C-alpha positions as CSV (number, residue, x, y, z in Angstrom):
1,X,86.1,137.3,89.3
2,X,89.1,136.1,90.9
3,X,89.3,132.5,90.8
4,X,91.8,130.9,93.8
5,X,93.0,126.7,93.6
6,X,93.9,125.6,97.0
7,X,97.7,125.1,97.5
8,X,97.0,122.4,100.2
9,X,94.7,120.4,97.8
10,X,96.1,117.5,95.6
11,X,97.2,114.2,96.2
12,X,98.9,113.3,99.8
13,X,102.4,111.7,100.2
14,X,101.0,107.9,99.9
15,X,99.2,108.5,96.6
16,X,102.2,110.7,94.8
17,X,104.7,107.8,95.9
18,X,102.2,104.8,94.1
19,X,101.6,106.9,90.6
20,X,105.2,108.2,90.3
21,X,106.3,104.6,91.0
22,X,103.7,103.0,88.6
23,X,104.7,105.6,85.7
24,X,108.7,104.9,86.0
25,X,107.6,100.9,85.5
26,X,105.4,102.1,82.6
27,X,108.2,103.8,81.0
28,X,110.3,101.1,81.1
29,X,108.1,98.3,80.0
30,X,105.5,100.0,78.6
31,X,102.9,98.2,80.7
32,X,101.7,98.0,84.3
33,X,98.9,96.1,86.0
34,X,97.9,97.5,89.4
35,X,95.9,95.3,91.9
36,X,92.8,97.3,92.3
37,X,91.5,101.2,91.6
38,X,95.0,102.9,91.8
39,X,93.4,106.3,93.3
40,X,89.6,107.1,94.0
41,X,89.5,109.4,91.2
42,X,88.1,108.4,87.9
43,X,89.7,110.9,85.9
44,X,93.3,110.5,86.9
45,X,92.7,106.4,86.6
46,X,91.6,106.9,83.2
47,X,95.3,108.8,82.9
48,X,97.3,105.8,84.3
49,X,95.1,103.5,81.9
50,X,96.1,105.5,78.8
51,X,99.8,105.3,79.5
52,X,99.9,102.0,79.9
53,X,98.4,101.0,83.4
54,X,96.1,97.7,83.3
55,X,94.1,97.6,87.1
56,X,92.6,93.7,88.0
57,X,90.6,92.7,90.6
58,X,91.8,90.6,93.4
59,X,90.0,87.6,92.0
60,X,92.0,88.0,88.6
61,X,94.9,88.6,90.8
62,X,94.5,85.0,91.8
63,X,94.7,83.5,88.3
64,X,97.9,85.7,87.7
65,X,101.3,84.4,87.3
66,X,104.8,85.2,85.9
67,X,104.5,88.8,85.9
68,X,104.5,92.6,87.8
69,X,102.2,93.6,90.3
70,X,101.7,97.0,91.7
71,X,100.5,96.9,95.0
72,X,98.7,100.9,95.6
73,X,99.0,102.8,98.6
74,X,96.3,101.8,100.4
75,X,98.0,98.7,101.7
76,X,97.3,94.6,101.7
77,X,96.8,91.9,103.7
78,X,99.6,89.1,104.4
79,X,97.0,86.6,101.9
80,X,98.3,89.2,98.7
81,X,101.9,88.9,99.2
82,X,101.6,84.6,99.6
83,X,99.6,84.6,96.5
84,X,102.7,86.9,95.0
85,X,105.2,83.9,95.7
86,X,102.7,81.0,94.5
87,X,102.2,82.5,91.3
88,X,105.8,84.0,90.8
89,X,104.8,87.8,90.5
90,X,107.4,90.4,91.4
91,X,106.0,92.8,93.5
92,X,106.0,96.8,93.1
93,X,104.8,97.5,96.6
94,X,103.9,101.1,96.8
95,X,102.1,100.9,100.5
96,X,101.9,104.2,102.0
97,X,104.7,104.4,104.8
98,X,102.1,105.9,107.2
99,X,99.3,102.7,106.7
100,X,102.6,100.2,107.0
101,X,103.5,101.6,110.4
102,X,100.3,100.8,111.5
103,X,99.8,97.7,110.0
104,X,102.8,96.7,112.0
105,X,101.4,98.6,115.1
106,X,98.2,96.4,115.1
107,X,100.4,93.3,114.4
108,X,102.8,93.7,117.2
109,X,99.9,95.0,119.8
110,X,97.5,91.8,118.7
111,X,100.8,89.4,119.6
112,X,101.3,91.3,123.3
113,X,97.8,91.2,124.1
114,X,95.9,88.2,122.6
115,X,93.0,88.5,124.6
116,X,92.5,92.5,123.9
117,X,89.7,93.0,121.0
118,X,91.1,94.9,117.9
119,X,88.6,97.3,116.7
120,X,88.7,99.6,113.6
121,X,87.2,103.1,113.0
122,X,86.7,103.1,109.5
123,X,84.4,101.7,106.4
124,X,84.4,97.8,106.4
125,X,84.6,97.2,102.2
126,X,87.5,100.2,102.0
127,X,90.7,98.8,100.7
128,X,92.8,100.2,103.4
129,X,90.4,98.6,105.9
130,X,90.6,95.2,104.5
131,X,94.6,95.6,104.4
132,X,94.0,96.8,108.2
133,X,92.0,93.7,109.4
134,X,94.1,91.2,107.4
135,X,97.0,91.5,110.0
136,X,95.0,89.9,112.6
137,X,93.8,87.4,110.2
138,X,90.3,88.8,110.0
139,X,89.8,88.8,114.3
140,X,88.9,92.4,114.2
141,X,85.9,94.5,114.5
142,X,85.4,97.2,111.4
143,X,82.5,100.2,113.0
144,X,81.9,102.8,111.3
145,X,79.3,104.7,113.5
146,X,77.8,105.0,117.1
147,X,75.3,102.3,116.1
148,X,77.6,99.9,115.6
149,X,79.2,100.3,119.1
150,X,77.1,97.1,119.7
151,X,78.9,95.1,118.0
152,X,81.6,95.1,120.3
153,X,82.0,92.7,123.5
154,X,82.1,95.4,126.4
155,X,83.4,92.4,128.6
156,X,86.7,92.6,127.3
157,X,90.1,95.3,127.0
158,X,89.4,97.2,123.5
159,X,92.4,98.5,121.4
160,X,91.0,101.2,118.9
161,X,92.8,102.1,115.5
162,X,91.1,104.5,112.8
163,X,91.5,104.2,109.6
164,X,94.1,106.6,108.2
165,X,91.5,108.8,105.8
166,X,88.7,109.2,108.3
167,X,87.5,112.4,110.0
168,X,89.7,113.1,113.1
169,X,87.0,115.0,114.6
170,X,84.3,111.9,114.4
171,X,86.8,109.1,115.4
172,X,87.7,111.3,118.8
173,X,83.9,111.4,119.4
174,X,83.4,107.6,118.7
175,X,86.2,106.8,120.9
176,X,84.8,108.9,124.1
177,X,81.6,106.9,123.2
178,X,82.5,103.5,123.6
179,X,85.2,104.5,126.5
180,X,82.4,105.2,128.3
181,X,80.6,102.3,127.1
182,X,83.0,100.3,128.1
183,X,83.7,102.1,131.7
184,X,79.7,101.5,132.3
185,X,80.0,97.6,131.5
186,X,83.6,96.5,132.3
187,X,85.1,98.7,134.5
188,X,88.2,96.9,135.1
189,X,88.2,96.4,131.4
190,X,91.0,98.4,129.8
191,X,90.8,101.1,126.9
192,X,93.5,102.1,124.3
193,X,92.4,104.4,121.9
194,X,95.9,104.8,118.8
195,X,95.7,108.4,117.1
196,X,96.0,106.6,113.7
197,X,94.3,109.0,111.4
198,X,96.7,110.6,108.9
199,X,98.3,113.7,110.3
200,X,98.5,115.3,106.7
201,X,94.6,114.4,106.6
202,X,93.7,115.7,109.7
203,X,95.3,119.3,108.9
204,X,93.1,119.7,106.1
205,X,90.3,119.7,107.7
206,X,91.4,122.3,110.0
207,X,92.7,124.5,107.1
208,X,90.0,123.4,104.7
209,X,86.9,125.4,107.2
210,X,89.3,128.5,106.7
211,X,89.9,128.4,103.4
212,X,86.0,127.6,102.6
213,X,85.3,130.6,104.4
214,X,87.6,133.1,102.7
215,X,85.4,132.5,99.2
216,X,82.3,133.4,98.3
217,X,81.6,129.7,96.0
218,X,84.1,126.4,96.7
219,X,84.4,124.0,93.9
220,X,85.2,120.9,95.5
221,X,86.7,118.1,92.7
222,X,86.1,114.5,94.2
223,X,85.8,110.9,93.0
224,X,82.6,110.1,93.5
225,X,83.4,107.0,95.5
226,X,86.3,108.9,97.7
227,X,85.6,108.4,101.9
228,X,88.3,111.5,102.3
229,X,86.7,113.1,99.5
230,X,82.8,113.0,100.9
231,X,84.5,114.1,104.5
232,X,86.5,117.2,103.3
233,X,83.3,117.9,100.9
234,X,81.2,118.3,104.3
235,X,83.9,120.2,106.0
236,X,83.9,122.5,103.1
237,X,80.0,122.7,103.3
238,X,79.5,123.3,106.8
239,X,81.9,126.0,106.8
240,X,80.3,128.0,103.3
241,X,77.0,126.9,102.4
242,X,77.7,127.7,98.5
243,X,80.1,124.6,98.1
244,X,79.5,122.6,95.3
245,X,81.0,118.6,94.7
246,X,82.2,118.1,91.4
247,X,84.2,115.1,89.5
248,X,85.4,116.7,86.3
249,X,85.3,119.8,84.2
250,X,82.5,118.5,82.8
251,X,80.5,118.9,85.8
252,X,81.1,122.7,86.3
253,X,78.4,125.0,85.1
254,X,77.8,128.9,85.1
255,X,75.0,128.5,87.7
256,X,77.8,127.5,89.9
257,X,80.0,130.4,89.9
258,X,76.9,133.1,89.5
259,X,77.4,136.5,91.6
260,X,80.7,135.0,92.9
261,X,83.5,137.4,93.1
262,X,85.9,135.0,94.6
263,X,86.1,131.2,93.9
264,X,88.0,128.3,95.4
265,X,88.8,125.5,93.8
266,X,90.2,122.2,96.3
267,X,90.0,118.8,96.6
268,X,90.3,115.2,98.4
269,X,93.8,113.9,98.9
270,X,93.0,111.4,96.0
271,X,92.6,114.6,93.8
272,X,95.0,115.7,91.4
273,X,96.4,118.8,90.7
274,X,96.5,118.7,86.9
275,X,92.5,118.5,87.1
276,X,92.1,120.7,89.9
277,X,94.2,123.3,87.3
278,X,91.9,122.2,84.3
279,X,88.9,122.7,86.3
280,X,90.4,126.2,87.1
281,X,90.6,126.9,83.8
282,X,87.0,126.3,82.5
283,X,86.2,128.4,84.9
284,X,87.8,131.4,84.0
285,X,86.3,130.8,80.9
286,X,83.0,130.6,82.3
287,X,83.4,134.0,83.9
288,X,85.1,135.4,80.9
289,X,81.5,137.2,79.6
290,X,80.8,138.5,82.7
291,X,83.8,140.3,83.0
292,X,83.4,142.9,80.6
């Protein structure tokens, strides 16, 4: 059985920048508290949390003073950093470069056209979304399907963003839809659509299909509550049937890997490669017996 991990899998630029900056502040002073989940993967959390990293909640975040923040990659709203200098806490801002150019994209756009709707492609409750929709002071409208195409006023000039871990593929189709919407109502209205999704993202999925194909089994090592993760899982799916979503090591089983002669092992930009290796190696293990 040869057994293959994906050399485009692992974490993407914005994630590698946040933990490497969150372990040098561990080394130095032993202790780090990051506002909110760090990375949407459980296992690699529970790493950070053993060295020293101590994650609060944006209501605890509140009653913090007189100390060192980490702000994750994922990006805030303008409300976090005035709460920073009410309460005195030095900020570690580790905002991916990619979501800060497009916080400032939405800013500047908003000011030039104030009577243009801002609408986001993307899921409402998602940190990066929230960080999105606080630089127009909550005046923006979060879909995340066709259905909710509704919920936009089809009077008025639409600019469209995406959120930056989103399928590519389903925010072009969403786009076309409410163009068209839009054309049918308003025709002098006016339609931007900003190609906003991550570039590195939207390359994966193109090279994911192929390399789900070239395997007879895919392994595909997720948080649970990863967006990019459950997107990449279906691209991995749709393109070889005998893909199988797991969190951890634990989660692998010889059923999985049975009459499999070649096996892929990838994963969500939120995934790490030190699991993505362990996994790897249980599963050598698991084949061991049927090697002989």
């Amino acid at each position: 059985m040869q057994i293959d991990i994906d050399t485009n899998a692992g974490f993407c630029f914005g994630v590698t920048n946040a933990i490497n900056k969150a372990e040098a502040e561990i080394a130095k002073s032993g202790r780090l508290i990051c506002l909110g989940e760090m990375v949407h993967n459980h296992e690699e959390t529970n790493r950070l949390s053993q060295l020293g990293m101590v994650t609060i909640s944006y209501a605890d975040f509140e009653h913090t003073h007189d100390t060192t923040v980490l702000l994750r990659a994922h990006g805030e709203p303008p409300r976090t950093y005035q709460i920073a200098t009410e309460n005195n806490i030095q900020i570690i801002d580790a905002t991916c470069p990619i979501v800060l150019r497009l916080h400032k994209l939405i800013q500047a756009n908003a000011q030039a056209h104030p009577n243009a709707q801002t609408v986001i492609y993307g899921k409402k409750d998602h940190a990066e979304v929230v960080g999105l929709v606080g630089q127009v002071h909550g005046d923006a409208i979060v879909i995340s399907d066709e259905a909710q195409i509704d919920r936009i006023d089809l009077t008025r000039d639409i600019m469209l963003y995406s959120q930056t871990t989103m399928n590519s593929h389903k925010y072009n189709e969403i786009a076309e839809k409410i163009k068209q919407r839009l054309m049918d109502t308003t025709p002098t209205a006016s339609f931007q659509k900003y190609d906003t999704v991550c570039k590195s993202v939207a390359q994966r999925e193109r090279k994911l299909s192929d390399y789900a194909k070239s395997h007879d089994t895919i392994l595909f090592v997720s948080g649970a509550n990863s967006s990019n993760g459950k997107y990449l899982y279906t691209t991995c799916l749709h393109a070889n049937p005998n893909t199988h979503y797991i969190t951890c090591a634990d989660d692998l089983t010889p059923q999985m890997l049975k009459n499999a002669e070649t096996i892929g092992i990838t994963g969500a930009t939120s995934t790490p490669k030190w699991l993505l290796q362990l996994i790897a190696d249980k599963a050598q293990k698991l084949s061991a017996p049927n090697q002989s």
